[in-house]
Amino acid sequence: MVRTVVVHDEELLRSALVQLLRADAALEVSSMSPGAGPPDRDVPPTDVWVVDGDCLQGQAHDASFPARRGDRLVVLTTAKRPGILRRAFDGGALGLVDKNAPADRLITAVHTVAKGERFLDQALTVALLEGAEMPLTTRELSVLSLASQGAPMAEIAARLHLSRGTVRNYMATAIRKVGARNRVDAIRIVQNAGWT
């Protein structure tokens, strides 16, 4: 039996994934919510973790997730979110499955990852390469991230220990690099790509 835990922040989808995986008699499946999971000592022994990529910024999916849970991680994502895809890959996930794939592909990915082998959904390969080409520097991304939280230029400058003019320059460069019309559009583009 391959002991599998599904981690998703939405109850209905988490339950659906559990039922889908239980269709394979070789899988023993349970689930947990990313934010309300039990302490590490209470987590049952697990061979493979199936994690929703949209939860990657949650507590259970930070950079230490593979270190705490092991590298036998299958991440569900889409080609439209290259940043999330790249973070999952760089974070040590062995399996990357497109959310638009047929159900049997997820089951195949779980069995492949349980053997310690990598599973990369064909539909995600180009997006994975695009995720490596995130056009913004760390500082530009920090400026956009603070702006997305509603921080005005003066607050961004103070928090990042920069002058207001430097913050404006970073913002203008970020807008240009992502092909946005304005800062709101740049924030939308960066968030939709999963780069923040």
N, CA, C and O of each residue as an XYZ file, in Angstrom:
784
protein
N       0.838     -1.191      0.000
C       0.000      0.000      0.000
C       0.879      1.249      0.000
O       1.887      1.321      0.703
N       0.471      2.231     -0.807
C       1.159      3.517     -0.828
C       0.344      4.472      0.032
O      -0.781      4.832     -0.318
N       0.919      4.879      1.159
C       0.228      5.795      2.068
C       0.329      7.207      1.511
O       1.423      7.746      1.343
N      -0.824      7.798      1.227
C      -0.892      9.086      0.550
C      -1.720     10.060      1.368
O      -2.777      9.702      1.887
N      -1.236     11.299      1.484
C      -1.988     12.355      2.157
C      -2.229     13.475      1.155
O      -1.294     13.951      0.510
N      -3.493     13.897      1.024
C      -3.878     15.000      0.154
C      -3.948     16.267      0.999
O      -4.613     16.294      2.034
N      -3.259     17.319      0.553
C      -3.276     18.607      1.255
C      -3.882     19.641      0.318
O      -3.323     19.948     -0.735
N      -5.027     20.170      0.715
C      -5.730     21.185     -0.084
C      -6.495     22.072      0.872
O      -6.992     21.603      1.896
N      -6.596     23.357      0.548
C      -7.274     24.265      1.468
C      -8.789     24.320      1.273
O      -9.482     24.938      2.081
N      -9.311     23.699      0.241
C     -10.760     23.714      0.000
C     -11.325     22.317      0.264
O     -10.932     21.341     -0.375
N     -12.247     22.243      1.210
C     -12.807     20.965      1.675
C     -13.386     20.119      0.541
O     -13.099     18.925      0.450
N     -14.193     20.728     -0.318
C     -14.852     19.978     -1.395
C     -13.829     19.364     -2.349
O     -13.925     18.186     -2.695
N     -12.860     20.156     -2.767
C     -11.841     19.648     -3.697
C     -10.924     18.633     -3.031
O     -10.501     17.663     -3.660
N     -10.618     18.858     -1.758
C      -9.800     17.890     -1.023
C     -10.513     16.543     -0.966
O      -9.901     15.501     -1.200
N     -11.813     16.565     -0.655
C     -12.601     15.327     -0.591
C     -12.668     14.642     -1.952
O     -12.586     13.417     -2.042
N     -12.818     15.440     -3.010
C     -12.889     14.872     -4.362
C     -11.574     14.192     -4.742
O     -11.576     13.120     -5.346
N     -10.461     14.818     -4.389
C      -9.152     14.219     -4.686
C      -8.955     12.922     -3.899
O      -8.409     11.949     -4.418
N      -9.399     12.918     -2.659
C      -9.285     11.702     -1.850
C     -10.087     10.578     -2.496
O      -9.587      9.460     -2.625
N     -11.317     10.856     -2.900
C     -12.163      9.829     -3.525
C     -11.549      9.340     -4.841
O     -11.571      8.146     -5.138
N     -11.009     10.264     -5.615
C     -10.371      9.891     -6.882
C      -9.209      8.932     -6.627
O      -9.087      7.914     -7.308
N      -8.364      9.245     -5.664
C      -7.208      8.403     -5.380
C      -7.605      7.070     -4.756
O      -6.934      6.061     -4.971
N      -8.680      7.057     -3.991
C      -9.137      5.808     -3.375
C      -9.683      4.819     -4.401
O      -9.911      3.653     -4.078
N      -9.893      5.275     -5.627
C     -10.334      4.370     -6.690
C      -9.252      3.332     -6.998
O      -9.539      2.269     -7.548
N      -8.017      3.649     -6.640
C      -6.912      2.708     -6.811
C      -6.739      1.953     -5.493
O      -6.411      2.555     -4.470
N      -6.953      0.660     -5.516
C      -6.904     -0.159     -4.304
C      -5.514     -0.204     -3.676
O      -5.378     -0.584     -2.513
N      -4.483      0.177     -4.424
C      -3.118      0.139     -3.898
C      -2.757      1.399     -3.115
O      -1.646      1.518     -2.598
N      -3.703      2.340     -3.032
C      -3.440      3.590     -2.324
C      -4.258      3.664     -1.044
O      -5.465      3.421     -1.053
N      -3.595      4.001      0.056
C      -4.269      4.267      1.329
C      -4.251      5.787      1.478
O      -3.183      6.373      1.657
N      -5.426      6.439      1.408
C      -5.483      7.891      1.274
C      -6.151      8.552      2.476
O      -7.198      8.113      2.951
N      -5.514      9.623      2.953
C      -6.107     10.486      3.967
C      -5.887     11.928      3.519
O      -5.305     12.166      2.460
N      -6.348     12.891      4.318
C      -6.208     14.281      3.896
C      -6.024     15.195      5.095
O      -6.268     14.816      6.240
N      -5.585     16.417      4.795
C      -5.473     17.448      5.813
C      -5.506     18.816      5.156
O      -5.173     18.964      3.980
N      -5.908     19.804      5.923
C      -5.934     21.188      5.470
C      -4.550     21.791      5.709
O      -3.910     21.452      6.704
N      -4.065     22.674      4.830
C      -2.719     23.214      5.017
C      -2.568     24.054      6.281
O      -1.536     23.971      6.947
N      -3.556     24.848      6.622
C      -3.435     25.734      7.773
C      -3.827     25.104      9.085
O      -3.357     25.534     10.138
N      -4.674     24.099      9.053
C      -5.194     23.523     10.291
C      -4.700     22.108     10.515
O      -5.338     21.322     11.216
N      -3.560     21.783      9.918
C      -3.040     20.429     10.051
C      -2.564     20.142     11.454
O      -2.298     21.059     12.231
N      -2.457     18.876     11.773
C      -1.981     18.504     13.097
C      -0.497     18.813     13.244
O       0.194     18.975     12.239
N       0.005     18.899     14.465
C       1.454     19.100     14.642
C       2.222     17.974     13.965
O       1.690     16.881     13.764
N       3.463     18.243     13.619
C       4.284     17.270     12.887
C       4.318     15.895     13.548
O       4.326     14.879     12.854
N       4.337     15.850     14.885
C       4.440     14.553     15.553
C       3.174     13.719     15.385
O       3.214     12.501     15.560
N       2.034     14.365     15.044
C       0.770     13.651     14.886
C       0.476     13.242     13.447
O      -0.531     12.584     13.186
N       1.351     13.627     12.504
C       1.133     13.302     11.098
C       1.424     11.815     10.894
O       2.483     11.328     11.290
N       0.483     11.091     10.275
C       0.703      9.661     10.079
C       1.859      9.416      9.099
O       2.170     10.283      8.282
N       2.499      8.235      9.179
C       3.552      7.915      8.216
C       2.988      8.028      6.792
O       1.910      7.514      6.492
N       3.735      8.705      5.936
C       3.242      8.992      4.590
C       4.313      8.686      3.560
O       5.480      9.036      3.738
N       3.903      8.024      2.472
C       4.824      7.741      1.377
C       4.827      8.872      0.352
O       5.878      9.237     -0.173
N       3.644      9.428      0.069
C       3.519     10.486     -0.942
C       2.543     11.550     -0.448
O       1.478     11.242      0.086
N       2.932     12.806     -0.638
C       2.064     13.950     -0.343
C       1.547     14.487     -1.663
O       2.332     14.705     -2.586
N       0.239     14.706     -1.776
C      -0.364     15.337     -2.952
C      -0.825     16.717     -2.500
O      -1.717     16.833     -1.660
N      -0.220     17.759     -3.057
C      -0.416     19.116     -2.581
C      -0.930     20.007     -3.699
O      -0.420     19.962     -4.818
N      -1.944     20.822     -3.399
C      -2.444     21.801     -4.356
C      -1.432     22.931     -4.484
O      -1.045     23.528     -3.479
N      -1.005     23.230     -5.692
C      -0.005     24.270     -5.923
C      -0.443     25.653     -5.516
O       0.397     26.483     -5.167
N      -1.748     25.932     -5.549
C      -2.226     27.251     -5.150
C      -2.061     27.497     -3.659
O      -2.191     28.632     -3.201
N      -1.779     26.458     -2.904
C      -1.553     26.592     -1.458
C      -0.081     26.775     -1.150
O       0.293     26.831      0.021
N       0.768     26.870     -2.166
C       2.215     26.876     -1.933
C       2.693     27.988     -1.017
O       3.766     27.875     -0.425
N       1.931     29.049     -0.889
C       2.365     30.122     -0.003
C       1.796     29.952      1.395
O       2.055     30.775      2.273
N       1.031     28.901      1.608
C       0.492     28.636      2.937
C       1.548     28.027      3.834
O       2.641     27.687      3.380
N       1.224     27.890      5.103
C       2.157     27.371      6.103
C       2.738     26.025      5.718
O       3.942     25.802      5.851
N       1.886     25.125      5.241
C       2.353     23.769      4.995
C       3.189     23.647      3.735
O       3.776     22.596      3.477
N       3.249     24.716      2.944
C       3.900     24.585      1.644
C       5.056     25.545      1.465
O       5.426     25.864      0.335
N       5.627     26.006      2.549
C       6.772     26.888      2.412
C       7.991     26.063      1.996
O       7.888     24.862      1.743
N       9.122     26.717      1.931
C      10.327     26.043      1.434
C      10.721     24.851      2.293
O      11.404     23.948      1.809
N      10.305     24.826      3.562
C      10.706     23.729      4.432
C       9.796     22.519      4.326
O      10.057     21.504      4.971
N       8.732     22.595      3.530
C       7.795     21.471      3.439
C       8.503     20.170      3.060
O       8.325     19.169      3.754
N       9.305     20.142      1.979
C       9.993     18.894      1.653
C      10.946     18.452      2.762
O      11.090     17.254      3.006
N      11.596     19.395      3.431
C      12.525     19.033      4.504
C      11.781     18.377      5.664
O      12.286     17.434      6.274
N      10.584     18.872      5.966
C       9.814     18.328      7.083
C       9.065     17.061      6.706
O       8.884     16.178      7.545
N       8.629     16.957      5.457
C       7.768     15.852      5.042
C       8.451     14.853      4.119
O       7.921     13.761      3.913
N       9.592     15.183      3.566
C      10.242     14.307      2.600
C      10.015     14.827      1.196
O       9.146     15.668      0.969
N      10.796     14.326      0.257
C      10.716     14.842     -1.108
C       9.659     14.154     -1.954
O       9.487     14.509     -3.120
N       8.964     13.205     -1.415
C       7.958     12.477     -2.204
C       6.677     13.301     -2.254
O       5.673     12.990     -1.612
N       6.760     14.355     -3.040
C       5.722     15.373     -3.108
C       5.201     15.473     -4.534
O       5.984     15.606     -5.474
N       3.862     15.409     -4.701
C       3.220     15.622     -5.995
C       2.453     16.935     -5.885
O       1.583     17.079     -5.026
N       2.774     17.890     -6.750
C       2.125     19.201     -6.729
C       1.179     19.306     -7.908
O       1.546     19.008     -9.044
N      -0.049     19.734     -7.625
C      -1.062     19.963     -8.651
C      -1.061     21.436     -9.012
O      -1.235     22.285     -8.138
N      -0.868     21.755    -10.289
C      -0.843     23.148    -10.714
C      -1.252     23.232    -12.180
O      -1.661     22.233    -12.773
N      -1.143     24.414    -12.759
C      -1.467     24.587    -14.176
C      -0.312     25.308    -14.871
O       0.547     25.910    -14.226
N      -0.315     25.232    -16.183
C       0.712     25.911    -16.969
C       0.572     27.429    -16.865
O       1.518     28.155    -17.170
N      -0.587     27.913    -16.441
C      -0.813     29.356    -16.319
C      -0.109     29.944    -15.106
O      -0.057     31.165    -14.962
N       0.436     29.101    -14.226
C       1.095     29.564    -13.006
C       2.566     29.124    -12.995
O       2.959     28.329    -12.141
N       3.390     29.631    -13.934
C       4.772     29.161    -14.018
C       5.598     29.424    -12.765
O       6.527     28.670    -12.473
N       5.282     30.466    -12.030
C       6.029     30.754    -10.813
C       5.824     29.688     -9.753
O       6.779     29.262     -9.103
N       4.584     29.258     -9.577
C       4.269     28.202     -8.612
C       4.940     26.905     -9.045
O       5.513     26.184     -8.229
N       4.861     26.624    -10.320
C       5.463     25.421    -10.875
C       6.972     25.403    -10.615
O       7.532     24.385    -10.209
N       7.609     26.534    -10.853
C       9.058     26.627    -10.654
C       9.426     26.469     -9.187
O      10.382     25.770     -8.850
N       8.655     27.130     -8.306
C       8.920     27.021     -6.862
C       8.791     25.577     -6.388
O       9.595     25.103     -5.587
N       7.775     24.887     -6.890
C       7.572     23.480     -6.501
C       8.752     22.628     -6.966
O       9.268     21.807     -6.209
N       9.169     22.828     -8.204
C      10.291     22.075     -8.761
C      11.574     22.367     -7.989
O      12.293     21.449     -7.596
N      11.858     23.653     -7.775
C      13.070     24.044     -7.055
C      13.021     23.606     -5.597
O      14.061     23.380     -4.978
N      11.808     23.487     -5.046
C      11.645     23.060     -3.665
C      11.787     21.564     -3.463
O      11.741     21.092     -2.327
N      11.958     20.812     -4.531
C      12.209     19.384     -4.409
C      11.037     18.472     -4.714
O      11.136     17.263     -4.507
N       9.921     19.019     -5.203
C       8.787     18.164     -5.555
C       9.192     17.205     -6.665
O       9.746     17.624     -7.682
N       8.918     15.920     -6.471
C       9.240     14.928     -7.502
C       8.158     14.839     -8.563
O       8.440     14.469     -9.703
N       6.922     15.173     -8.206
C       5.821     15.067     -9.152
C       5.152     16.398     -9.415
O       4.846     17.140     -8.482
N       4.921     16.705    -10.685
C       4.194     17.907    -11.090
C       3.098     17.468    -12.048
O       3.375     16.947    -13.129
N       1.842     17.684    -11.640
C       0.694     17.216    -12.417
C      -0.199     18.393    -12.776
O      -0.529     19.216    -11.922
N      -0.585     18.470    -14.040
C      -1.491     19.509    -14.521
C      -2.891     19.254    -13.965
O      -3.398     18.134    -14.022
N      -3.505     20.306    -13.427
C      -4.864     20.181    -12.881
C      -5.882     19.833    -13.971
O      -6.977     19.362    -13.665
N      -5.535     20.058    -15.213
C      -6.438     19.752    -16.327
C      -6.191     18.366    -16.908
O      -6.785     18.011    -17.926
N      -5.336     17.588    -16.286
C      -5.005     16.250    -16.791
C      -6.106     15.252    -16.449
O      -6.894     15.487    -15.533
N      -6.164     14.147    -17.173
C      -7.111     13.081    -16.819
C      -6.795     12.526    -15.429
O      -5.649     12.570    -14.984
N      -7.808     12.008    -14.755
C      -7.679     11.530    -13.374
C      -6.602     10.455    -13.223
O      -5.891     10.431    -12.218
N      -6.475      9.571    -14.204
C      -5.501      8.486    -14.073
C      -4.059      8.992    -14.046
O      -3.166      8.293    -13.567
N      -3.827     10.201    -14.557
C      -2.469     10.747    -14.550
C      -2.009     11.044    -13.117
O      -0.836     10.868    -12.789
N      -2.932     11.491    -12.275
C      -2.579     11.746    -10.881
C      -2.218     10.435    -10.181
O      -1.250     10.379     -9.423
N      -2.983      9.405    -10.431
C      -2.699      8.095     -9.823
C      -1.337      7.582    -10.289
O      -0.559      7.066     -9.487
N      -1.051      7.723    -11.574
C       0.255      7.324    -12.108
C       1.372      8.118    -11.447
O       2.414      7.563    -11.098
N       1.153      9.422    -11.276
C       2.168     10.270    -10.641
C       2.443      9.825     -9.215
O       3.599      9.788     -8.794
N       1.399      9.486     -8.461
C       1.580      9.041     -7.071
C       2.422      7.766     -7.030
O       3.344      7.661     -6.221
N       2.115      6.800     -7.892
C       2.887      5.552     -7.916
C       4.340      5.790     -8.347
O       5.258      5.176     -7.804
N       4.544      6.678     -9.317
C       5.895      6.984     -9.794
C       6.718      7.646     -8.688
O       7.864      7.267     -8.448
N       6.129      8.631     -8.021
C       6.830      9.342     -6.952
C       7.074      8.429     -5.754
O       8.095      8.557     -5.078
N       6.154      7.514     -5.485
C       6.332      6.562     -4.373
C       7.589      5.713     -4.580
O       8.201      5.266     -3.610
N       7.973      5.491     -5.833
C       9.195      4.733     -6.134
C      10.443      5.617     -6.086
O      11.558      5.138     -6.292
N      10.246      6.913     -5.811
C      11.376      7.839     -5.768
C      11.760      8.385     -7.125
O      12.839      8.956     -7.282
N      10.879      8.213     -8.122
C      11.160      8.690     -9.471
C      10.403      9.988     -9.733
O       9.384     10.266     -9.100
N      10.915     10.780    -10.678
C      10.286     12.054    -11.029
C       9.149     11.825    -12.026
O       9.258     11.007    -12.939
N       8.037     12.579    -11.826
C       6.922     12.566    -12.769
C       6.640     14.008    -13.154
O       6.283     14.819    -12.299
N       6.794     14.337    -14.427
C       6.521     15.680    -14.931
C       5.500     15.576    -16.038
O       5.756     14.984    -17.087
N       4.343     16.156    -15.796
C       3.269     16.157    -16.789
C       3.741     16.916    -18.028
O       4.250     18.032    -17.924
N       3.568     16.303    -19.200
C       4.026     16.928    -20.447
C       3.487     18.334    -20.633
O       4.197     19.205    -21.135
N       2.254     18.568    -20.239
C       1.628     19.880    -20.440
C       2.324     20.974    -19.633
O       2.116     22.158    -19.901
N       3.135     20.604    -18.663
C       3.764     21.593    -17.784
C       5.217     21.890    -18.132
O       5.813     22.784    -17.530
N       5.802     21.176    -19.075
C       7.235     21.337    -19.337
C       7.591     22.740    -19.836
O       8.570     23.323    -19.371
N       6.820     23.287    -20.767
C       7.113     24.629    -21.277
C       6.910     25.660    -20.177
O       7.711     26.583    -20.034
N       5.842     25.509    -19.399
C       5.578     26.445    -18.303
C       6.686     26.395    -17.256
O       7.016     27.418    -16.656
N       7.259     25.227    -17.031
C       8.359     25.110    -16.075
C       9.560     25.919    -16.552
O      10.221     26.584    -15.754
N       9.838     25.862    -17.835
C      10.932     26.664    -18.387
C      10.622     28.154    -18.299
O      11.508     28.958    -18.009
N       9.364     28.525    -18.549
C       8.965     29.934    -18.442
C       9.100     30.418    -17.007
O       9.460     31.571    -16.772
N       8.817     29.554    -16.055
C       8.947     29.917    -14.653
C      10.378     30.247    -14.273
O      10.618     31.010    -13.338
N      11.322     29.678    -14.991
C      12.728     29.968    -14.729
C      13.111     31.337    -15.266
O      14.149     31.888    -14.900
N      12.276     31.877    -16.130
C      12.583     33.148    -16.777
C      11.802     34.305    -16.171
O      11.415     35.228    -16.888
N      11.563     34.272    -14.869
C      10.858     35.360    -14.218
C      11.667     36.637    -14.426
O      12.831     36.694    -14.030
N      11.079     37.652    -15.034
C      11.856     38.810    -15.467
C      12.255     39.796    -14.370
O      13.088     40.668    -14.617
N      11.694     39.687    -13.181
C      11.932     40.691    -12.152
C      13.078     40.310    -11.214
O      13.311     39.136    -10.925
N      13.774     41.330    -10.757
C      14.789     41.112     -9.733
C      14.079     40.930     -8.384
O      12.883     41.194     -8.257
N      14.821     40.484     -7.404
C      14.258     40.302     -6.068
C      13.719     41.616     -5.527
O      12.655     41.643     -4.910
N      14.440     42.701     -5.752
C      14.022     44.019     -5.244
C      12.744     44.488     -5.946
O      11.838     45.011     -5.296
N      12.666     44.303     -7.271
C      11.450     44.695     -8.001
C      10.254     43.890     -7.525
O       9.151     44.418     -7.389
N      10.479     42.623     -7.275
C       9.409     41.764     -6.772
C       8.977     42.195     -5.375
O       7.788     42.159     -5.058
N       9.919     42.598     -4.546
C       9.594     43.084     -3.198
C       8.747     44.346     -3.259
O       7.787     44.493     -2.503
N       9.101     45.252     -4.155
C       8.330     46.492     -4.312
C       6.909     46.176     -4.754
O       5.956     46.725     -4.202
N       6.753     45.298     -5.739
C       5.412     44.927     -6.203
C       4.623     44.190     -5.127
O       3.416     44.387     -4.988
N       5.303     43.350     -4.379
C       4.636     42.591     -3.320
C       4.076     43.527     -2.256
O       2.937     43.358     -1.821
N       4.858     44.503     -1.836
C       4.370     45.472     -0.846
C       3.248     46.333     -1.433
O       2.283     46.657     -0.740
N       3.374     46.698     -2.700
C       2.318     47.480     -3.354
C       1.026     46.679     -3.424
O      -0.062     47.243     -3.302
N       1.136     45.369     -3.620
C      -0.067     44.524     -3.693
C      -0.791     44.460     -2.352
O      -1.983     44.154     -2.302
N      -0.077     44.745     -1.272
C      -0.677     44.772      0.062
C      -1.267     46.142      0.379
O      -1.763     46.374      1.482
N      -1.208     47.051     -0.602
C      -1.798     48.377     -0.433
C      -0.862     49.418      0.142
O      -1.298     50.520      0.477
N       0.415     49.094      0.262
C       1.373     50.040      0.829
C       1.635     51.180     -0.154
O       1.894     50.925     -1.330
N       1.573     52.435      0.308
C       1.928     53.564     -0.564
C       3.442     53.635     -0.760
O       4.202     52.974     -0.053
N       3.869     54.446     -1.730
C       5.299     54.545     -2.066
C       6.157     54.882     -0.846
O       7.229     54.305     -0.665
N       5.690     55.813     -0.012
C       6.480     56.225      1.152
C       6.697     55.053      2.114
O       7.794     54.880      2.647
N       5.663     54.257      2.332
C       5.787     53.109      3.227
C       6.708     52.041      2.632
O       7.523     51.447      3.337
N       6.565     51.805      1.313
C       7.446     50.840      0.649
C       8.899     51.277      0.798
O       9.774     50.468      1.110
N       9.147     52.571      0.571
C      10.503     53.105      0.690
C      11.044     52.905      2.102
O      12.198     52.510      2.275
N      10.228     53.173      3.100
C      10.668     53.030      4.495
C      10.937     51.571      4.843
O      11.942     51.259      5.482
N      10.049     50.685      4.430
C      10.199     49.263      4.781
C      11.395     48.617      4.096
O      12.027     47.717      4.649
N      11.706     49.090      2.872
C      12.831     48.511      2.136
C      14.114     49.330      2.284
O      15.143     48.994      1.697
N      14.046     50.415      3.078
C      15.202     51.285      3.315
C      15.734     51.859      1.998
O      16.934     51.835      1.725
N      14.801     52.375      1.195
C      15.135     52.986     -0.090
C      14.543     54.387     -0.139
O      13.684     54.733      0.672
N      15.003     55.189     -1.090
C      14.373     56.499     -1.295
C      13.092     56.309     -2.108
O      12.927     55.299     -2.793
N      12.197     57.279     -2.026
C      10.947     57.193     -2.799
C      11.237     57.143     -4.302
O      10.567     56.424     -5.043
N      12.217     57.895     -4.739
C      12.575     57.901     -6.152
C      13.058     56.538     -6.619
O      12.736     56.105     -7.725
N      13.830     55.864     -5.779
C      14.319     54.522     -6.121
C      13.149     53.548     -6.207
O      13.108     52.698     -7.096
N      12.199     53.673     -5.282
C      11.011     52.809     -5.316
C      10.227     53.053     -6.593
O       9.775     52.105     -7.235
N      10.059     54.326     -6.970
C       9.357     54.647     -8.229
C      10.087     54.032     -9.419
O       9.451     53.511    -10.335
N      11.413     54.091     -9.409
C      12.189     53.499    -10.506
C      12.005     51.991    -10.572
O      11.815     51.433    -11.653
N      12.062     51.324     -9.413
C      11.834     49.879     -9.384
C      10.434     49.543     -9.890
O      10.252     48.583    -10.640
N       9.455     50.332     -9.480
C       8.077     50.087     -9.899
C       7.939     50.262    -11.415
O       7.324     49.431    -12.083
N       8.507     51.334    -11.952
C       8.433     51.590    -13.395
C       9.129     50.475    -14.184
O       8.631     50.042    -15.223
N      10.270     50.019    -13.692
C      10.998     48.943    -14.365
C      10.199     47.645    -14.336
O      10.129     46.929    -15.335
N       9.597     47.345    -13.182
C       8.790     46.124    -13.058
C       7.595     46.167    -14.000
O       7.276     45.173    -14.652
N       6.939     47.309    -14.071
C       5.777     47.466    -14.963
C       6.197     47.209    -16.408
O       5.513     46.501    -17.148
N       7.328     47.791    -16.797
C       7.816     47.622    -18.171
C       8.203     46.168    -18.445
O       7.851     45.619    -19.489
N       8.918     45.550    -17.523
C       9.408     44.183    -17.730
C       8.278     43.161    -17.898
O       8.411     42.220    -18.681
N       7.184     43.335    -17.181
C       6.096     42.355    -17.293
C       5.069     42.749    -18.350
O       4.087     42.039    -18.564
N       5.300     43.891    -19.012
C       4.402     44.321    -20.077
C       3.057     44.816    -19.575
O       2.034     44.646    -20.238
N       3.067     45.429    -18.401
C       1.810     45.902    -17.799
C       1.525     47.344    -18.196
O       2.410     48.065    -18.656
N       0.268     47.749    -18.008
C      -0.150     49.126    -18.300
C       0.120     50.056    -17.121
O       0.406     51.239    -17.306
N       0.026     49.511    -15.907
C       0.226     50.297    -14.693
C       0.574     49.340    -13.553
O       0.723     48.137    -13.765
N       0.702     49.889    -12.344
C       1.133     49.035    -11.227
C       0.089     47.996    -10.846
O       0.439     46.887    -10.442
N      -1.183     48.339    -10.969
C      -2.243     47.366    -10.659
C      -2.182     46.200    -11.646
O      -2.314     45.039    -11.259
N      -1.982     46.522    -12.915
C      -1.869     45.483    -13.939
C      -0.613     44.635    -13.701
O      -0.645     43.418    -13.886
N       0.483     45.269    -13.295
C       1.726     44.531    -13.013
C       1.522     43.576    -11.844
O       1.980     42.434    -11.887
N       0.843     44.030    -10.812
C       0.562     43.169     -9.654
C      -0.280     41.974    -10.082
O      -0.018     40.844     -9.671
N      -1.290     42.226    -10.906
C      -2.157     41.140    -11.395
C      -1.355     40.121    -12.192
O      -1.508     38.915    -11.997
N      -0.498     40.603    -13.091
C       0.315     39.708    -13.930
C       1.238     38.852    -13.070
O       1.336     37.641    -13.273
N       1.903     39.468    -12.125
C       2.847     38.751    -11.264
C       2.132     37.735    -10.381
O       2.618     36.618    -10.204
N       0.980     38.115     -9.824
C       0.231     37.179     -8.987
C      -0.355     36.026     -9.806
O      -0.331     34.877     -9.367
N      -0.872     36.329    -10.975
C      -1.441     35.260    -11.819
C      -0.380     34.268    -12.268
O      -0.660     33.080    -12.429
N       0.841     34.756    -12.471
C       1.935     33.864    -12.863
C       2.457     33.050    -11.686
O       3.173     32.065    -11.869
N       2.093     33.472    -10.476
C       2.545     32.761     -9.287
C       3.949     33.132     -8.854
O       4.603     32.364     -8.148
N       4.424     34.301     -9.267
C       5.781     34.714     -8.925
C       5.874     35.320     -7.530
O       6.977     35.502     -7.013
N       4.741     35.636     -6.914
C       4.793     36.197     -5.552
C       4.281     35.191     -4.559
O       4.244     35.471     -3.360
